[in-house]
Amino acid sequence: MSRSDRLPPPRGTHRVFGRTGLRVPPVVFGATCLGNLFVAPPDAVKRQLIAEWFQSVPAPVAIDTAGKYGAGLALEVIGRELSRMATPRDEVVISNKLGWRRVPLEGDEPTFEPGVWVDLRHDAVQDISHDGIMRCWEEARGMLGEYPQQLVSVHDPDEYLAAASDRGDREARLRDIVGAYEALESLRDRGLASGVGVGAKDWRVIAELDRVCRLDWVMLANSFTVMRHPPELIGLIESFADRGIAVINSALTHGGFLTGGNFLDYHAVDPERDSDARAVAWRDRFHATCDGLGVTPYDVAIAFGRAHPAVTTVALSTSRPERVAAMVRSASQPLDESVWDALEADGLISIRPDRCPR
């Protein structure tokens, strides 16, 4: 699709990102593909993808990345391409998830996530502590060049805690995380970052860290979706809004599962597993309802995740430049109320996201 064939970028869609004062568009662009997740796109494709980000939304464009993505490769690509495009610093907001840093690659593939990252020249190690998070931040500074890390967080603290061998080990790991957040809060307090946040797949860990850290924003992953929206989480989201904490909603299709994929929340679907079988049955009913309404499961999933008034923006990603404009439109255009009526009538949702209190 040529530039002249598609709709213009949505205007006036940016929202203030909580108490950070930053403005963000309806989509935060995920950068995993820039780190060669599953495939290694040519540099020309990565360059075109970033260019599409800037063509599909007005500035500032928001990017979500991490030192873990390709052992720093995604950070390097972002810094290089923004510089090559001569992008003004105030036209981009970079969110960097910290906790992994680069080390030499000693084998044929990286050890930190074998089989996931392709054609890398470095490995990565986890480094979560006060000093470790500062090492990660300094490393990212060098990779991003002149472009600052306005939004900072600890990468997947729920997974770090879940790896504990016993209660004592978990308590020690929690101290590591709190120390890391003390470092991030210091960066913010010194004006070196605009906001400190947390992102996790387990929203209960976000709630736990909210009690011990001074957060400006949170990123939910596969938690508040059209398929899952527990009332306890809805109450937490509304609490964030009441306190001026911005909410990024991500993984709205459960890793592509809701649109027909074979992976659910980062694991292959096993029809012998009761929870997976129930999810597949729910998806079949969901697709039937969407077909009857003439809407796509993707558009409904994105619209649901975006519709709660306390959700500031959604994080979406694609490795295909030609998909970016349509992806942004899905996140920018609300669905007719009849869609929520039908989903509610069919017992597929327990709340209407457009009517949730803030």
Coordinates of C-alpha atoms in Angstrom, one line a residue:
M1 CA 0.0 0.0 0.0
S2 CA 1.4 3.4 -1.0
R3 CA 1.5 6.4 1.3
S4 CA -1.1 8.1 -0.9
D5 CA -3.5 5.1 -0.7
R6 CA -4.0 5.0 3.0
L7 CA -5.7 7.1 5.6
P8 CA -3.8 10.0 7.1
P9 CA -2.4 9.6 10.6
P10 CA -5.0 10.3 13.4
R11 CA -4.7 13.8 14.8
G12 CA -5.3 15.0 18.3
T13 CA -5.1 11.5 19.7
H14 CA -2.1 12.0 22.1
R15 CA -2.8 11.7 25.8
V16 CA -0.8 13.0 28.7
F17 CA 1.1 10.1 30.2
G18 CA 0.1 10.4 33.8
R19 CA 2.2 12.7 36.0
T20 CA 5.3 12.5 33.7
G21 CA 3.9 15.3 31.6
L22 CA 4.9 13.4 28.4
R23 CA 2.4 13.0 25.6
V24 CA 2.0 9.6 24.0
P25 CA 0.0 8.4 20.9
P26 CA -2.7 5.7 21.0
V27 CA 0.0 3.1 20.2
V28 CA 3.4 2.5 21.7
F29 CA 5.4 0.6 19.2
G30 CA 7.1 -2.6 20.4
A31 CA 10.7 -3.1 19.2
T32 CA 11.3 -6.9 19.7
C33 CA 11.7 -7.4 15.9
L34 CA 14.5 -4.9 15.8
G35 CA 16.4 -7.4 18.1
N36 CA 15.8 -10.3 15.7
L37 CA 13.0 -12.1 17.5
F38 CA 12.5 -15.4 15.7
V39 CA 13.7 -13.9 12.4
A40 CA 16.5 -11.5 11.4
P41 CA 14.9 -8.8 9.2
P42 CA 17.4 -7.0 6.9
D43 CA 18.5 -3.6 8.0
A44 CA 16.4 -2.1 5.1
V45 CA 13.2 -3.6 6.6
K46 CA 14.0 -2.4 10.1
R47 CA 14.6 1.1 8.6
Q48 CA 11.3 1.0 6.8
L49 CA 9.5 -0.2 9.9
I50 CA 10.8 2.7 12.0
A51 CA 10.0 5.1 9.2
E52 CA 6.4 3.8 9.2
W53 CA 6.1 4.4 12.9
F54 CA 6.7 8.1 12.3
Q55 CA 4.4 8.2 9.2
S56 CA 1.5 6.5 11.0
V57 CA 1.2 8.7 14.1
P58 CA 2.0 12.4 14.7
A59 CA 5.1 13.2 16.8
P60 CA 6.0 12.3 19.5
V61 CA 6.3 8.6 18.6
A62 CA 6.6 6.2 21.5
I63 CA 8.8 3.2 21.4
D64 CA 9.0 0.3 23.9
T65 CA 12.3 -1.5 23.9
A66 CA 14.7 -3.4 26.3
G67 CA 18.3 -4.4 26.7
K68 CA 17.1 -8.0 26.4
Y69 CA 15.8 -7.5 22.9
G70 CA 18.6 -9.1 20.9
A71 CA 21.1 -8.5 23.7
G72 CA 21.0 -4.8 23.0
L73 CA 20.6 -5.0 19.2
A74 CA 17.2 -3.3 19.3
L75 CA 18.6 -0.4 21.2
E76 CA 21.5 0.0 18.7
V77 CA 19.1 -0.1 15.8
I78 CA 16.8 2.6 17.4
G79 CA 19.8 4.9 18.1
R80 CA 21.3 4.4 14.7
E81 CA 18.1 4.9 12.7
L82 CA 16.8 7.9 14.7
S83 CA 20.1 9.5 14.2
R84 CA 20.2 8.7 10.5
M85 CA 16.7 10.2 10.2
A86 CA 17.8 13.3 12.1
T87 CA 14.8 12.8 14.4
P88 CA 14.5 15.7 16.9
R89 CA 14.7 14.4 20.5
D90 CA 11.3 15.9 21.3
E91 CA 9.7 13.8 18.6
V92 CA 10.3 10.5 20.3
V93 CA 9.6 8.9 23.7
I94 CA 11.7 5.9 24.5
S95 CA 10.6 3.4 27.2
N96 CA 13.5 1.1 28.1
K97 CA 13.0 -2.0 30.3
L98 CA 16.3 -2.6 32.2
G99 CA 17.7 -5.7 33.8
W100 CA 19.7 -7.4 31.1
R101 CA 23.1 -6.3 29.8
R102 CA 25.4 -7.5 27.0
V103 CA 28.2 -10.0 27.3
P104 CA 30.3 -11.8 24.7
L105 CA 28.7 -14.6 22.8
E106 CA 30.7 -17.8 23.3
G107 CA 28.7 -20.4 21.5
D108 CA 26.6 -20.6 18.3
E109 CA 23.5 -18.9 19.9
P110 CA 22.8 -16.8 23.0
T111 CA 22.2 -18.6 26.3
F112 CA 19.7 -16.2 27.8
E113 CA 16.8 -17.4 25.6
P114 CA 17.9 -20.2 23.3
G115 CA 15.9 -20.6 20.1
V116 CA 14.2 -17.2 20.4
W117 CA 16.8 -14.6 19.1
V118 CA 18.3 -15.1 15.7
D119 CA 21.7 -14.1 14.2
L120 CA 23.0 -12.3 17.3
R121 CA 26.6 -11.4 17.9
H122 CA 26.3 -11.0 21.7
D123 CA 24.8 -12.8 24.7
A124 CA 23.0 -11.2 27.6
V125 CA 23.0 -11.7 31.4
Q126 CA 20.5 -10.6 34.0
D127 CA 21.7 -7.9 36.3
I128 CA 18.9 -6.8 38.8
S129 CA 20.1 -4.7 41.8
H130 CA 20.8 -1.1 42.5
D131 CA 24.2 -1.2 40.8
G132 CA 23.2 -3.7 38.2
I133 CA 20.3 -1.5 36.9
M134 CA 22.7 1.4 36.7
R135 CA 25.1 -0.7 34.6
C136 CA 22.2 -1.5 32.3
W137 CA 21.2 2.1 32.0
E138 CA 24.7 3.3 31.2
E139 CA 25.0 0.6 28.6
A140 CA 21.8 1.7 27.0
R141 CA 22.9 5.3 27.0
G142 CA 25.8 4.3 24.8
M143 CA 23.6 2.4 22.4
L144 CA 20.9 5.0 22.0
G145 CA 23.3 7.9 21.6
E146 CA 21.7 11.3 21.9
Y147 CA 18.2 9.9 22.5
P148 CA 17.3 9.6 26.2
Q149 CA 15.5 6.9 28.1
Q150 CA 12.5 8.9 29.2
L151 CA 10.6 6.0 30.7
V152 CA 12.5 3.3 32.6
S153 CA 11.5 0.1 34.4
V154 CA 12.8 -3.2 35.6
H155 CA 12.2 -5.9 33.0
D156 CA 9.9 -8.8 34.0
P157 CA 10.2 -8.6 37.7
D158 CA 7.5 -11.2 38.0
E159 CA 9.7 -13.8 36.2
Y160 CA 12.6 -12.8 38.4
L161 CA 10.6 -13.5 41.6
A162 CA 9.0 -16.7 40.1
A163 CA 12.5 -18.1 39.7
A164 CA 13.1 -18.1 43.5
S165 CA 13.9 -21.5 45.0
D166 CA 12.2 -20.8 48.3
R167 CA 10.6 -18.0 50.4
G168 CA 14.0 -16.7 51.6
D169 CA 15.3 -16.5 48.0
R170 CA 12.2 -14.7 47.0
E171 CA 12.6 -12.1 49.7
A172 CA 16.2 -11.6 48.6
R173 CA 15.1 -11.2 45.0
L174 CA 12.5 -8.7 46.1
R175 CA 15.2 -6.7 47.8
D176 CA 17.2 -6.8 44.6
I177 CA 14.1 -5.3 42.7
V178 CA 13.5 -2.7 45.3
G179 CA 17.2 -1.7 45.1
A180 CA 16.9 -1.4 41.3
Y181 CA 13.9 0.8 41.7
E182 CA 15.7 3.0 44.1
A183 CA 18.3 3.5 41.4
L184 CA 15.6 4.3 38.8
E185 CA 13.8 6.7 41.1
S186 CA 17.2 8.5 41.6
L187 CA 17.5 8.9 37.9
R188 CA 14.0 10.4 37.8
D189 CA 14.6 12.7 40.7
R190 CA 17.8 14.0 39.1
G191 CA 16.0 14.7 35.8
L192 CA 17.6 11.9 33.9
A193 CA 14.3 10.1 33.3
S194 CA 10.8 11.4 33.1
G195 CA 9.0 8.4 34.7
V196 CA 9.6 5.1 36.5
G197 CA 7.3 2.2 35.8
V198 CA 6.8 -1.5 36.0
G199 CA 5.7 -4.0 33.4
A200 CA 4.8 -7.6 34.1
K201 CA 2.7 -10.5 32.9
D202 CA 1.5 -11.2 36.4
W203 CA -0.5 -8.1 37.5
R204 CA -0.4 -9.3 41.1
V205 CA 3.4 -8.5 41.1
I206 CA 2.6 -5.1 39.8
A207 CA 0.3 -4.6 42.7
E208 CA 3.0 -5.8 45.1
L209 CA 5.6 -3.4 43.7
D210 CA 3.1 -0.6 43.7
R211 CA 3.1 -0.8 47.5
V212 CA 6.9 -0.4 47.8
C213 CA 8.0 1.7 44.8
R214 CA 7.1 5.2 43.6
L215 CA 5.6 4.4 40.2
D216 CA 4.6 6.8 37.5
W217 CA 3.3 4.2 35.0
V218 CA 2.5 0.5 34.7
M219 CA 2.4 -1.9 31.7
L220 CA 0.0 -4.8 31.9
A221 CA 0.7 -7.8 29.7
N222 CA -2.1 -10.3 28.8
S223 CA -4.0 -9.3 31.9
F224 CA -6.7 -6.9 31.0
T225 CA -8.0 -8.3 27.7
V226 CA -11.3 -9.2 26.0
M227 CA -10.7 -12.8 27.2
R228 CA -9.5 -12.0 30.7
H229 CA -10.5 -9.0 32.9
P230 CA -10.8 -10.0 36.5
P231 CA -12.7 -7.6 38.7
E232 CA -9.7 -7.3 41.1
L233 CA -7.5 -6.0 38.3
I234 CA -10.2 -3.6 37.1
G235 CA -10.2 -2.1 40.6
L236 CA -6.4 -1.8 40.5
I237 CA -6.5 -0.1 37.1
E238 CA -9.0 2.4 38.5
S239 CA -6.7 3.0 41.5
F240 CA -3.8 3.8 39.2
A241 CA -6.0 6.4 37.3
D242 CA -7.1 8.0 40.6
R243 CA -3.4 8.5 41.6
G244 CA -2.3 9.8 38.2
I245 CA -0.4 6.6 37.3
A246 CA -0.5 6.0 33.5
V247 CA -1.5 2.6 32.2
I248 CA 0.0 0.9 29.1
N249 CA -2.0 -2.2 28.0
S250 CA -0.1 -4.8 26.0
A251 CA -0.3 -8.4 24.8
L252 CA -4.0 -7.8 24.0
T253 CA -4.3 -10.9 21.7
H254 CA -2.4 -13.2 24.1
G255 CA 0.5 -13.6 21.8
G256 CA -1.6 -14.0 18.7
F257 CA -3.8 -16.7 20.2
L258 CA -7.1 -14.7 19.9
T259 CA -6.5 -14.2 16.2
G260 CA -5.9 -17.9 15.6
G261 CA -2.3 -18.5 16.7
N262 CA -1.0 -21.7 18.2
F263 CA 0.7 -20.0 21.2
L264 CA -1.2 -18.7 24.3
D265 CA 0.7 -16.5 26.7
Y266 CA 4.1 -17.6 25.4
H267 CA 3.5 -21.4 25.5
A268 CA 2.3 -23.7 22.8
V269 CA -1.4 -24.6 23.1
D270 CA -1.9 -28.1 24.5
P271 CA -5.5 -29.3 24.0
E272 CA -4.9 -31.9 26.8
R273 CA -4.4 -29.1 29.3
D274 CA -7.8 -28.0 30.8
S275 CA -7.0 -24.3 30.8
D276 CA -5.9 -24.4 27.2
A277 CA -8.9 -26.4 26.1
R278 CA -11.2 -23.8 27.8
A279 CA -9.3 -21.0 26.1
V280 CA -9.7 -22.6 22.7
A281 CA -13.5 -23.1 23.3
W282 CA -13.8 -19.4 24.3
R283 CA -11.9 -18.4 21.2
D284 CA -14.2 -20.4 19.0
R285 CA -17.3 -18.7 20.4
F286 CA -15.5 -15.3 20.2
H287 CA -14.7 -15.8 16.5
A288 CA -18.3 -16.9 15.8
T289 CA -19.6 -13.7 17.4
C290 CA -17.1 -11.5 15.5
D291 CA -18.0 -13.2 12.2
G292 CA -21.7 -12.5 12.9
L293 CA -21.0 -8.8 13.6
G294 CA -18.7 -8.4 10.5
V295 CA -15.7 -7.4 12.7
T296 CA -12.3 -9.0 13.0
P297 CA -11.1 -10.6 16.3
Y298 CA -8.0 -8.5 16.1
D299 CA -9.9 -5.2 16.0
V300 CA -12.2 -6.3 18.8
A301 CA -9.3 -7.4 21.0
I302 CA -7.4 -4.1 20.5
A303 CA -10.5 -2.0 21.0
F304 CA -11.4 -3.8 24.2
G305 CA -7.9 -3.3 25.6
R306 CA -8.0 0.4 24.7
A307 CA -11.6 1.2 25.7
H308 CA -11.2 1.4 29.5
P309 CA -11.0 5.1 30.3
A310 CA -8.1 4.5 32.7
V311 CA -5.9 3.0 29.9
T312 CA -3.6 5.7 28.5
T313 CA -2.2 3.8 25.5
V314 CA -1.7 0.3 24.1
A315 CA 1.6 -1.4 23.1
L316 CA 1.5 -3.2 19.8
S317 CA 4.1 -4.6 17.5
T318 CA 4.6 -6.0 14.0
S319 CA 7.6 -6.9 12.0
R320 CA 5.8 -6.0 8.8
P321 CA 6.1 -2.3 7.8
E322 CA 3.0 -2.5 5.6
R323 CA 0.9 -3.5 8.7
V324 CA 1.7 -0.4 10.8
A325 CA -0.9 2.0 9.5
A326 CA -3.7 -0.6 9.9
M327 CA -2.5 -1.4 13.4
V328 CA -2.6 2.2 14.4
R329 CA -6.2 2.6 13.0
S330 CA -7.3 -0.4 15.1
A331 CA -6.1 1.3 18.2
S332 CA -7.5 4.7 17.3
Q333 CA -11.1 3.9 16.2
P334 CA -13.6 2.8 18.8
L335 CA -16.1 0.1 17.9
D336 CA -19.8 0.5 17.8
E337 CA -21.6 -0.2 21.1
S338 CA -23.4 -3.1 19.5
V339 CA -20.2 -5.1 19.5
W340 CA -20.0 -4.9 23.3
D341 CA -23.8 -5.7 23.5
A342 CA -23.2 -8.9 21.5
L343 CA -20.2 -10.0 23.4
E344 CA -22.0 -9.4 26.7
A345 CA -25.1 -11.2 25.5
D346 CA -23.1 -14.2 24.4
G347 CA -21.4 -14.4 27.8
L348 CA -17.9 -13.6 26.4
I349 CA -17.3 -10.5 28.6
S350 CA -18.2 -9.8 32.1
I351 CA -17.8 -6.0 31.8
R352 CA -18.3 -3.4 29.1
P353 CA -14.9 -1.6 28.9
D354 CA -16.5 1.7 27.6
R355 CA -18.7 1.9 30.7
C356 CA -16.1 1.2 33.4
P357 CA -15.8 3.9 36.0
R358 CA -12.4 5.7 36.1

